């Protein structure tokens, strides 16, 4: 049944679209391209950098504001 469904889907006449990659991020890892909690930052690892440091996409997950938060010690 699964093979028949796959064959029917392939024969529906729909054209396939190609994926074109036009650029890349300077960051390593998809998490750094989007807002993320400071403790999950791949650019400035929480365990090995000062906790007040932050990349442009870090945010305080408690206050939901861009890092560094005013309340950080």
PDB file of N, CA and C in Angstrom:
ATOM      1  N   UNK A   1       0.823  -1.190   0.000  1.00  0.00           N
ATOM      2  CA  UNK A   1       0.000   0.000   0.000  1.00  0.00           C
ATOM      3  C   UNK A   1       0.868   1.255   0.000  1.00  0.00           C
ATOM      4  N   UNK A   2       1.971   1.222   0.759  1.00  0.00           N
ATOM      5  CA  UNK A   2       2.853   2.385   0.822  1.00  0.00           C
ATOM      6  C   UNK A   2       3.519   2.627  -0.520  1.00  0.00           C
ATOM      7  N   UNK A   3       3.898   1.556  -1.207  1.00  0.00           N
ATOM      8  CA  UNK A   3       4.530   1.691  -2.515  1.00  0.00           C
ATOM      9  C   UNK A   3       3.545   2.264  -3.526  1.00  0.00           C
ATOM     10  N   UNK A   4       2.280   1.857  -3.452  1.00  0.00           N
ATOM     11  CA  UNK A   4       1.265   2.374  -4.361  1.00  0.00           C
ATOM     12  C   UNK A   4       1.025   3.860  -4.113  1.00  0.00           C
ATOM     13  N   UNK A   5       1.018   4.261  -2.851  1.00  0.00           N
ATOM     14  CA  UNK A   5       0.819   5.673  -2.523  1.00  0.00           C
ATOM     15  C   UNK A   5       1.997   6.502  -3.010  1.00  0.00           C
ATOM     16  N   UNK A   6       3.205   5.974  -2.884  1.00  0.00           N
ATOM     17  CA  UNK A   6       4.390   6.684  -3.356  1.00  0.00           C
ATOM     18  C   UNK A   6       4.374   6.811  -4.864  1.00  0.00           C
ATOM     19  N   UNK A   7       3.969   5.761  -5.552  1.00  0.00           N
ATOM     20  CA  UNK A   7       3.895   5.801  -7.013  1.00  0.00           C
ATOM     21  C   UNK A   7       2.836   6.796  -7.468  1.00  0.00           C
ATOM     22  N   UNK A   8       1.707   6.829  -6.781  1.00  0.00           N
ATOM     23  CA  UNK A   8       0.639   7.770  -7.133  1.00  0.00           C
ATOM     24  C   UNK A   8       1.102   9.202  -6.915  1.00  0.00           C
ATOM     25  N   UNK A   9       1.845   9.439  -5.852  1.00  0.00           N
ATOM     26  CA  UNK A   9       2.347  10.781  -5.577  1.00  0.00           C
ATOM     27  C   UNK A   9       3.358  11.201  -6.630  1.00  0.00           C
ATOM     28  N   UNK A  10       4.155  10.271  -7.115  1.00  0.00           N
ATOM     29  CA  UNK A  10       5.165  10.580  -8.126  1.00  0.00           C
ATOM     30  C   UNK A  10       4.525  10.851  -9.478  1.00  0.00           C
ATOM     31  N   UNK A  11       3.360  10.288  -9.734  1.00  0.00           N
ATOM     32  CA  UNK A  11       2.711  10.429 -11.033  1.00  0.00           C
ATOM     33  C   UNK A  11       1.695  11.566 -11.079  1.00  0.00           C
ATOM     34  N   UNK A  12       1.632  12.418 -10.075  1.00  0.00           N
ATOM     35  CA  UNK A  12       0.599  13.446 -10.065  1.00  0.00           C
ATOM     36  C   UNK A  12       0.922  14.631 -10.967  1.00  0.00           C
ATOM     37  N   UNK A  13       2.067  14.616 -11.629  1.00  0.00           N
ATOM     38  CA  UNK A  13       2.423  15.659 -12.571  1.00  0.00           C
ATOM     39  C   UNK A  13       3.010  16.901 -11.933  1.00  0.00           C
ATOM     40  N   UNK A  14       3.168  16.925 -10.641  1.00  0.00           N
ATOM     41  CA  UNK A  14       3.734  18.096  -9.964  1.00  0.00           C
ATOM     42  C   UNK A  14       5.229  18.176 -10.248  1.00  0.00           C
ATOM     43  N   UNK A  15       5.681  19.384 -10.477  1.00  0.00           N
ATOM     44  CA  UNK A  15       7.111  19.584 -10.704  1.00  0.00           C
ATOM     45  C   UNK A  15       7.831  19.696  -9.375  1.00  0.00           C
ATOM     46  N   UNK A  16       9.043  19.180  -9.344  1.00  0.00           N
ATOM     47  CA  UNK A  16       9.855  19.303  -8.144  1.00  0.00           C
ATOM     48  C   UNK A  16      10.592  20.632  -8.191  1.00  0.00           C
ATOM     49  N   UNK A  17      10.735  21.256  -7.037  1.00  0.00           N
ATOM     50  CA  UNK A  17      11.486  22.497  -6.946  1.00  0.00           C
ATOM     51  C   UNK A  17      12.865  22.203  -6.398  1.00  0.00           C
ATOM     52  N   UNK A  18      13.870  22.877  -6.951  1.00  0.00           N
ATOM     53  CA  UNK A  18      15.234  22.712  -6.466  1.00  0.00           C
ATOM     54  C   UNK A  18      15.508  23.710  -5.352  1.00  0.00           C
ATOM     55  N   UNK A  19      16.352  23.316  -4.424  1.00  0.00           N
ATOM     56  CA  UNK A  19      16.774  24.190  -3.344  1.00  0.00           C
ATOM     57  C   UNK A  19      18.083  24.846  -3.752  1.00  0.00           C
ATOM     58  N   UNK A  20      18.146  26.170  -3.650  1.00  0.00           N
ATOM     59  CA  UNK A  20      19.351  26.907  -3.991  1.00  0.00           C
ATOM     60  C   UNK A  20      19.846  27.629  -2.741  1.00  0.00           C
ATOM     61  N   UNK A  21      21.073  27.352  -2.328  1.00  0.00           N
ATOM     62  CA  UNK A  21      21.673  28.021  -1.184  1.00  0.00           C
ATOM     63  C   UNK A  21      22.427  29.231  -1.714  1.00  0.00           C
ATOM     64  N   UNK A  22      22.067  30.417  -1.230  1.00  0.00           N
ATOM     65  CA  UNK A  22      22.669  31.648  -1.756  1.00  0.00           C
ATOM     66  C   UNK A  22      23.678  32.281  -0.818  1.00  0.00           C
ATOM     67  N   UNK A  23      23.839  31.741   0.360  1.00  0.00           N
ATOM     68  CA  UNK A  23      24.785  32.304   1.309  1.00  0.00           C
ATOM     69  C   UNK A  23      24.918  31.406   2.514  1.00  0.00           C
ATOM     70  N   UNK A  24      25.704  31.834   3.458  1.00  0.00           N
ATOM     71  CA  UNK A  24      25.858  31.065   4.683  1.00  0.00           C
ATOM     72  C   UNK A  24      26.104  31.995   5.849  1.00  0.00           C
ATOM     73  N   UNK A  25      25.880  31.487   7.019  1.00  0.00           N
ATOM     74  CA  UNK A  25      26.080  32.256   8.234  1.00  0.00           C
ATOM     75  C   UNK A  25      27.548  32.252   8.617  1.00  0.00           C
ATOM     76  N   UNK A  26      27.982  33.307   9.274  1.00  0.00           N
ATOM     77  CA  UNK A  26      29.347  33.349   9.786  1.00  0.00           C
ATOM     78  C   UNK A  26      29.452  32.588  11.093  1.00  0.00           C
ATOM     79  N   UNK A  27      28.308  32.295  11.729  1.00  0.00           N
ATOM     80  CA  UNK A  27      28.294  31.551  12.972  1.00  0.00           C
ATOM     81  C   UNK A  27      28.352  30.060  12.686  1.00  0.00           C
ATOM     82  N   UNK A  28      28.834  29.313  13.643  1.00  0.00           N
ATOM     83  CA  UNK A  28      28.848  27.856  13.546  1.00  0.00           C
ATOM     84  C   UNK A  28      27.636  27.320  14.294  1.00  0.00           C
ATOM     85  N   UNK A  29      26.686  26.770  13.581  1.00  0.00           N
ATOM     86  CA  UNK A  29      25.490  26.214  14.208  1.00  0.00           C
ATOM     87  C   UNK A  29      24.277  27.082  13.982  1.00  0.00           C
ATOM     88  N   UNK A  30      23.162  26.453  13.716  1.00  0.00           N
ATOM     89  CA  UNK A  30      21.934  27.180  13.405  1.00  0.00           C
ATOM     90  C   UNK A  30      21.404  27.972  14.593  1.00  0.00           C
ATOM     91  N   UNK A  31      21.657  27.514  15.805  1.00  0.00           N
ATOM     92  CA  UNK A  31      21.129  28.197  16.978  1.00  0.00           C
ATOM     93  C   UNK A  31      21.598  29.644  17.041  1.00  0.00           C
ATOM     94  N   UNK A  32      22.787  29.927  16.585  1.00  0.00           N
ATOM     95  CA  UNK A  32      23.330  31.280  16.694  1.00  0.00           C
ATOM     96  C   UNK A  32      22.726  32.258  15.702  1.00  0.00           C
ATOM     97  N   UNK A  33      22.043  31.776  14.688  1.00  0.00           N
ATOM     98  CA  UNK A  33      21.417  32.662  13.714  1.00  0.00           C
ATOM     99  C   UNK A  33      20.115  33.266  14.231  1.00  0.00           C
ATOM    100  N   UNK A  34      19.575  32.715  15.283  1.00  0.00           N
ATOM    101  CA  UNK A  34      18.286  33.135  15.810  1.00  0.00           C
ATOM    102  C   UNK A  34      18.424  33.485  17.289  1.00  0.00           C
ATOM    103  N   UNK A  35      17.490  34.264  17.832  1.00  0.00           N
ATOM    104  CA  UNK A  35      17.557  34.580  19.262  1.00  0.00           C
ATOM    105  C   UNK A  35      17.612  33.307  20.102  1.00  0.00           C
ATOM    106  N   UNK A  36      18.457  33.333  21.120  1.00  0.00           N
ATOM    107  CA  UNK A  36      18.640  32.165  21.985  1.00  0.00           C
ATOM    108  C   UNK A  36      18.984  32.631  23.390  1.00  0.00           C
ATOM    109  N   UNK A  37      18.704  31.777  24.346  1.00  0.00           N
ATOM    110  CA  UNK A  37      19.050  32.078  25.733  1.00  0.00           C
ATOM    111  C   UNK A  37      20.565  32.164  25.861  1.00  0.00           C
ATOM    112  N   UNK A  38      21.030  33.056  26.699  1.00  0.00           N
ATOM    113  CA  UNK A  38      22.472  33.271  26.865  1.00  0.00           C
ATOM    114  C   UNK A  38      23.203  31.987  27.199  1.00  0.00           C
ATOM    115  N   UNK A  39      22.632  31.134  28.034  1.00  0.00           N
ATOM    116  CA  UNK A  39      23.312  29.905  28.431  1.00  0.00           C
ATOM    117  C   UNK A  39      23.423  28.891  27.296  1.00  0.00           C
ATOM    118  N   UNK A  40      22.740  29.108  26.174  1.00  0.00           N
ATOM    119  CA  UNK A  40      22.814  28.204  25.025  1.00  0.00           C
ATOM    120  C   UNK A  40      23.638  28.768  23.876  1.00  0.00           C
ATOM    121  N   UNK A  41      24.290  29.884  24.089  1.00  0.00           N
ATOM    122  CA  UNK A  41      25.042  30.548  23.024  1.00  0.00           C
ATOM    123  C   UNK A  41      26.228  29.685  22.578  1.00  0.00           C
ATOM    124  N   UNK A  42      26.329  29.475  21.279  1.00  0.00           N
ATOM    125  CA  UNK A  42      27.443  28.713  20.731  1.00  0.00           C
ATOM    126  C   UNK A  42      28.650  29.583  20.448  1.00  0.00           C
ATOM    127  N   UNK A  43      28.449  30.883  20.287  1.00  0.00           N
ATOM    128  CA  UNK A  43      29.544  31.802  20.025  1.00  0.00           C
ATOM    129  C   UNK A  43      30.335  32.087  21.295  1.00  0.00           C
ATOM    130  N   UNK A  44      29.631  32.306  22.389  1.00  0.00           N
ATOM    131  CA  UNK A  44      30.250  32.593  23.688  1.00  0.00           C
ATOM    132  C   UNK A  44      29.764  31.551  24.692  1.00  0.00           C
ATOM    133  N   UNK A  45      30.381  30.382  24.724  1.00  0.00           N
ATOM    134  CA  UNK A  45      29.912  29.317  25.623  1.00  0.00           C
ATOM    135  C   UNK A  45      29.836  29.797  27.069  1.00  0.00           C
ATOM    136  N   UNK A  46      28.723  29.544  27.706  1.00  0.00           N
ATOM    137  CA  UNK A  46      28.449  30.015  29.061  1.00  0.00           C
ATOM    138  C   UNK A  46      29.478  29.495  30.061  1.00  0.00           C
ATOM    139  N   UNK A  47      29.928  28.276  29.861  1.00  0.00           N
ATOM    140  CA  UNK A  47      30.853  27.654  30.817  1.00  0.00           C
ATOM    141  C   UNK A  47      32.267  28.220  30.739  1.00  0.00           C
ATOM    142  N   UNK A  48      32.641  28.829  29.602  1.00  0.00           N
ATOM    143  CA  UNK A  48      34.037  29.251  29.441  1.00  0.00           C
ATOM    144  C   UNK A  48      34.218  30.746  29.144  1.00  0.00           C
ATOM    145  N   UNK A  49      33.145  31.540  29.222  1.00  0.00           N
ATOM    146  CA  UNK A  49      33.248  32.984  28.994  1.00  0.00           C
ATOM    147  C   UNK A  49      32.552  33.718  30.150  1.00  0.00           C
ATOM    148  N   UNK A  50      32.864  34.993  30.345  1.00  0.00           N
ATOM    149  CA  UNK A  50      32.149  35.751  31.386  1.00  0.00           C
ATOM    150  C   UNK A  50      30.646  35.741  31.116  1.00  0.00           C
ATOM    151  N   UNK A  51      29.867  35.499  32.137  1.00  0.00           N
ATOM    152  CA  UNK A  51      28.422  35.357  31.952  1.00  0.00           C
ATOM    153  C   UNK A  51      27.743  36.624  31.466  1.00  0.00           C
ATOM    154  N   UNK A  52      28.321  37.798  31.729  1.00  0.00           N
ATOM    155  CA  UNK A  52      27.728  39.051  31.238  1.00  0.00           C
ATOM    156  C   UNK A  52      27.993  39.281  29.760  1.00  0.00           C
ATOM    157  N   UNK A  53      28.956  38.589  29.178  1.00  0.00           N
ATOM    158  CA  UNK A  53      29.215  38.757  27.747  1.00  0.00           C
ATOM    159  C   UNK A  53      28.069  38.127  26.958  1.00  0.00           C
ATOM    160  N   UNK A  54      27.812  38.653  25.758  1.00  0.00           N
ATOM    161  CA  UNK A  54      26.707  38.127  24.951  1.00  0.00           C
ATOM    162  C   UNK A  54      26.927  38.458  23.485  1.00  0.00           C
ATOM    163  N   UNK A  55      26.395  37.619  22.624  1.00  0.00           N
ATOM    164  CA  UNK A  55      26.430  37.882  21.185  1.00  0.00           C
ATOM    165  C   UNK A  55      25.172  38.689  20.831  1.00  0.00           C
ATOM    166  N   UNK A  56      25.046  39.187  19.610  1.00  0.00           N
ATOM    167  CA  UNK A  56      23.870  39.995  19.243  1.00  0.00           C
ATOM    168  C   UNK A  56      22.529  39.264  19.348  1.00  0.00           C
ATOM    169  N   UNK A  57      22.537  37.921  19.372  1.00  0.00           N
ATOM    170  CA  UNK A  57      21.288  37.161  19.428  1.00  0.00           C
ATOM    171  C   UNK A  57      20.972  36.582  20.794  1.00  0.00           C
ATOM    172  N   UNK A  58      21.822  36.834  21.796  1.00  0.00           N
ATOM    173  CA  UNK A  58      21.554  36.346  23.149  1.00  0.00           C
ATOM    174  C   UNK A  58      20.429  37.152  23.791  1.00  0.00           C
ATOM    175  N   UNK A  59      19.610  36.475  24.618  1.00  0.00           N
ATOM    176  CA  UNK A  59      18.595  37.198  25.373  1.00  0.00           C
ATOM    177  C   UNK A  59      18.429  36.554  26.740  1.00  0.00           C
ATOM    178  N   UNK A  60      17.876  37.313  27.649  1.00  0.00           N
ATOM    179  CA  UNK A  60      17.590  36.821  28.994  1.00  0.00           C
ATOM    180  C   UNK A  60      16.262  36.077  28.928  1.00  0.00           C
ATOM    181  N   UNK A  61      16.275  34.777  29.181  1.00  0.00           N
ATOM    182  CA  UNK A  61      15.038  34.004  29.072  1.00  0.00           C
ATOM    183  C   UNK A  61      14.087  34.264  30.239  1.00  0.00           C
ATOM    184  N   UNK A  62      14.565  34.878  31.311  1.00  0.00           N
ATOM    185  CA  UNK A  62      13.695  35.200  32.444  1.00  0.00           C
ATOM    186  C   UNK A  62      12.924  36.492  32.144  1.00  0.00           C
ATOM    187  N   UNK A  63      13.646  37.539  31.744  1.00  0.00           N
ATOM    188  CA  UNK A  63      13.023  38.844  31.479  1.00  0.00           C
ATOM    189  C   UNK A  63      12.555  38.994  30.028  1.00  0.00           C
ATOM    190  N   UNK A  64      13.041  38.118  29.157  1.00  0.00           N
ATOM    191  CA  UNK A  64      12.731  38.162  27.732  1.00  0.00           C
ATOM    192  C   UNK A  64      13.146  39.495  27.112  1.00  0.00           C
ATOM    193  N   UNK A  65      14.377  39.909  27.411  1.00  0.00           N
ATOM    194  CA  UNK A  65      14.970  41.108  26.829  1.00  0.00           C
ATOM    195  C   UNK A  65      16.338  40.736  26.286  1.00  0.00           C
ATOM    196  N   UNK A  66      16.875  41.519  25.347  1.00  0.00           N
ATOM    197  CA  UNK A  66      18.223  41.223  24.845  1.00  0.00           C
ATOM    198  C   UNK A  66      19.261  41.220  25.980  1.00  0.00           C
ATOM    199  N   UNK A  67      20.208  40.325  25.866  1.00  0.00           N
ATOM    200  CA  UNK A  67      21.271  40.238  26.886  1.00  0.00           C
ATOM    201  C   UNK A  67      22.281  41.341  26.642  1.00  0.00           C
ATOM    202  N   UNK A  68      22.976  41.792  27.667  1.00  0.00           N
ATOM    203  CA  UNK A  68      22.849  41.363  29.061  1.00  0.00           C
ATOM    204  C   UNK A  68      21.690  42.062  29.750  1.00  0.00           C
ATOM    205  N   UNK A  69      21.049  41.336  30.601  1.00  0.00           N
ATOM    206  CA  UNK A  69      19.903  41.852  31.349  1.00  0.00           C
ATOM    207  C   UNK A  69      20.394  42.779  32.464  1.00  0.00           C
ATOM    208  N   UNK A  70      19.610  43.798  32.792  1.00  0.00           N
ATOM    209  CA  UNK A  70      19.944  44.733  33.867  1.00  0.00           C
ATOM    210  C   UNK A  70      20.073  44.014  35.211  1.00  0.00           C
ATOM    211  N   UNK A  71      19.389  42.893  35.360  1.00  0.00           N
ATOM    212  CA  UNK A  71      19.367  42.173  36.633  1.00  0.00           C
ATOM    213  C   UNK A  71      20.530  41.197  36.803  1.00  0.00           C
ATOM    214  N   UNK A  72      21.331  41.016  35.752  1.00  0.00           N
ATOM    215  CA  UNK A  72      22.456  40.087  35.860  1.00  0.00           C
ATOM    216  C   UNK A  72      23.493  40.666  36.784  1.00  0.00           C
ATOM    217  N   UNK A  73      24.098  39.809  37.608  1.00  0.00           N
ATOM    218  CA  UNK A  73      25.083  40.249  38.582  1.00  0.00           C
ATOM    219  C   UNK A  73      26.442  40.538  38.057  1.00  0.00           C
TER     220      UNK A  73
END
